[in-house]
Amino acid sequence: MSTRFTMSLCFLSLETGKIFNKVIMQRLQEKGFEGLSEALIILFPYIDQAKKISSSELSRQVGYSRQAMHKNIKKLEELGYITLTLENQKEKMIAFTPKSEALMQEANGIIEAIENDLSELIGKEELEAYKNNQAKIYARLHSLL
């Protein structure tokens, strides 16, 4: 049996996501959004989707340990991307600041530009089919949890 490395669906999805995040992060830094890392950039879509989210829920969704999440939240707060508010006497809630709202707007423009580039590369229909298939794969894998 060969031990040759193969490009599995799992590996390709992981690597595509990592590269996509690196491109977004680099372009955001070029626009003046400083202090970001791959560990931090991953958090923005989750916070954006929830609007306000606890650190424990964010940690659960992202898959970070509580200690790692605490460190990342502290960094985002120091950089001015989030605020923390005590909502229920137990846990602080994370919310965006105007700086992170501007970051998300810029990131969405970057994502749109990348999608347009990919659409030119493989065709609009192929890109839409890819996105639809990725959504189906995600839903199926999520149902296995």
Short mmCIF file of C-alpha atoms in Angstrom, two decimals:
data_model
loop_
_atom_site.label_atom_id
_atom_site.label_comp_id
_atom_site.label_asym_id
_atom_site.label_seq_id
_atom_site.Cartn_x
_atom_site.Cartn_y
_atom_site.Cartn_z
CA MET A 1 0.00 0.00 0.00
CA SER A 2 1.34 3.40 -0.96
CA THR A 3 1.91 6.11 1.64
CA ARG A 4 1.77 8.72 -1.11
CA PHE A 5 0.03 11.93 -0.10
CA THR A 6 -3.36 12.41 -1.75
CA MET A 7 -5.48 15.53 -2.04
CA SER A 8 -8.61 14.43 -0.24
CA LEU A 9 -11.77 16.51 -0.11
CA CYS A 10 -11.07 17.20 3.57
CA PHE A 11 -7.53 18.42 2.90
CA LEU A 12 -8.53 20.54 -0.10
CA SER A 13 -11.34 22.20 1.85
CA LEU A 14 -9.02 22.92 4.77
CA GLU A 15 -6.25 24.33 2.59
CA THR A 16 -8.65 26.39 0.47
CA GLY A 17 -10.11 27.96 3.61
CA LYS A 18 -6.67 28.71 5.03
CA ILE A 19 -5.48 30.38 1.82
CA PHE A 20 -8.73 32.30 1.46
CA ASN A 21 -8.32 33.65 5.00
CA LYS A 22 -4.67 34.57 4.35
CA VAL A 23 -5.61 36.53 1.23
CA ILE A 24 -8.38 38.36 3.09
CA MET A 25 -6.08 39.08 6.03
CA GLN A 26 -3.28 40.42 3.80
CA ARG A 27 -5.65 42.69 1.91
CA LEU A 28 -7.22 43.97 5.12
CA GLN A 29 -3.76 44.77 6.48
CA GLU A 30 -3.01 46.68 3.26
CA LYS A 31 -6.14 48.75 4.00
CA GLY A 32 -4.86 49.61 7.49
CA PHE A 33 -6.54 46.97 9.63
CA GLU A 34 -3.58 46.08 11.84
CA GLY A 35 -2.89 43.41 14.43
CA LEU A 36 -4.85 40.62 12.77
CA SER A 37 -3.84 36.98 12.68
CA GLU A 38 -5.40 33.87 11.17
CA ALA A 39 -6.74 32.89 14.60
CA LEU A 40 -8.44 36.29 14.94
CA ILE A 41 -9.78 36.69 11.40
CA ILE A 42 -11.72 33.44 11.74
CA LEU A 43 -13.80 34.92 14.58
CA PHE A 44 -15.32 37.83 12.66
CA PRO A 45 -17.97 35.92 10.65
CA TYR A 46 -19.20 34.17 13.81
CA ILE A 47 -19.51 37.44 15.73
CA ASP A 48 -21.12 39.12 12.72
CA GLN A 49 -23.70 36.37 12.36
CA ALA A 50 -24.69 36.46 16.03
CA LYS A 51 -24.41 40.26 16.48
CA LYS A 52 -23.82 39.61 20.21
CA ILE A 53 -22.31 36.36 21.40
CA SER A 54 -20.79 35.05 24.61
CA SER A 55 -17.18 33.94 24.65
CA SER A 56 -18.21 30.40 25.62
CA GLU A 57 -20.63 30.15 22.68
CA LEU A 58 -18.04 31.60 20.31
CA SER A 59 -15.47 29.15 21.64
CA ARG A 60 -17.88 26.25 21.09
CA GLN A 61 -18.75 27.32 17.53
CA VAL A 62 -15.16 27.92 16.45
CA GLY A 63 -13.65 24.97 18.30
CA TYR A 64 -11.11 26.94 20.33
CA SER A 65 -10.35 26.17 23.98
CA ARG A 66 -11.71 28.64 26.52
CA GLN A 67 -8.17 29.80 27.27
CA ALA A 68 -7.35 30.41 23.60
CA MET A 69 -10.66 32.21 23.10
CA HIS A 70 -10.04 34.42 26.14
CA LYS A 71 -6.64 35.40 24.70
CA ASN A 72 -8.15 36.15 21.26
CA ILE A 73 -11.02 38.18 22.71
CA LYS A 74 -8.61 40.21 24.83
CA LYS A 75 -6.50 40.93 21.73
CA LEU A 76 -9.54 41.97 19.65
CA GLU A 77 -10.70 44.25 22.47
CA GLU A 78 -7.22 45.83 22.81
CA LEU A 79 -7.17 46.44 19.04
CA GLY A 80 -10.59 48.11 19.20
CA TYR A 81 -12.48 45.56 17.10
CA ILE A 82 -14.92 44.43 19.81
CA THR A 83 -16.53 45.56 23.04
CA LEU A 84 -17.55 43.41 25.98
CA THR A 85 -20.73 44.08 27.91
CA LEU A 86 -22.18 42.31 30.91
CA GLU A 87 -25.68 41.25 29.89
CA ASN A 88 -26.82 38.55 32.30
CA GLN A 89 -24.64 38.95 35.40
CA LYS A 90 -22.74 35.80 34.41
CA GLU A 91 -21.01 36.25 31.13
CA LYS A 92 -19.83 39.12 29.01
CA MET A 93 -21.22 39.45 25.50
CA ILE A 94 -19.02 40.27 22.52
CA ALA A 95 -20.17 42.90 20.04
CA PHE A 96 -18.61 44.72 17.12
CA THR A 97 -17.31 48.26 17.26
CA PRO A 98 -17.49 50.68 14.31
CA LYS A 99 -13.91 49.60 13.48
CA SER A 100 -14.96 45.98 13.03
CA GLU A 101 -18.07 47.04 11.08
CA ALA A 102 -15.70 48.83 8.68
CA LEU A 103 -13.48 45.74 8.58
CA MET A 104 -16.45 43.52 7.69
CA GLN A 105 -17.52 45.89 4.93
CA GLU A 106 -14.00 45.87 3.51
CA ALA A 107 -13.75 42.07 3.88
CA ASN A 108 -17.04 41.59 2.03
CA GLY A 109 -15.67 43.69 -0.82
CA ILE A 110 -12.52 41.57 -0.89
CA ILE A 111 -14.56 38.37 -0.91
CA GLU A 112 -16.73 39.69 -3.74
CA ALA A 113 -13.62 40.56 -5.77
CA ILE A 114 -12.17 37.09 -5.19
CA GLU A 115 -15.45 35.48 -6.20
CA ASN A 116 -15.52 37.59 -9.38
CA ASP A 117 -11.96 36.50 -10.17
CA LEU A 118 -12.84 32.84 -9.59
CA SER A 119 -15.97 33.25 -11.69
CA GLU A 120 -13.81 34.45 -14.57
CA LEU A 121 -11.44 31.53 -14.01
CA ILE A 122 -13.96 28.68 -13.91
CA GLY A 123 -17.22 30.29 -15.02
CA LYS A 124 -20.11 31.73 -13.06
CA GLU A 125 -22.22 28.56 -13.25
CA GLU A 126 -19.32 26.37 -12.10
CA LEU A 127 -18.60 28.66 -9.16
CA GLU A 128 -22.27 28.65 -8.11
CA ALA A 129 -22.37 24.86 -8.45
CA TYR A 130 -19.21 24.61 -6.32
CA LYS A 131 -20.71 26.83 -3.61
CA ASN A 132 -23.97 24.87 -3.65
CA ASN A 133 -22.11 21.58 -3.42
CA GLN A 134 -19.95 22.87 -0.56
CA ALA A 135 -23.14 23.88 1.29
CA LYS A 136 -24.57 20.40 0.77
CA ILE A 137 -21.35 18.74 1.94
CA TYR A 138 -21.25 21.00 5.00
CA ALA A 139 -24.87 20.19 5.86
CA ARG A 140 -24.29 16.45 5.47
CA LEU A 141 -21.12 16.44 7.56
CA HIS A 142 -22.75 18.65 10.20
CA SER A 143 -25.61 16.17 10.46
CA LEU A 144 -23.09 13.46 11.40
CA LEU A 145 -22.10 15.30 14.58
#
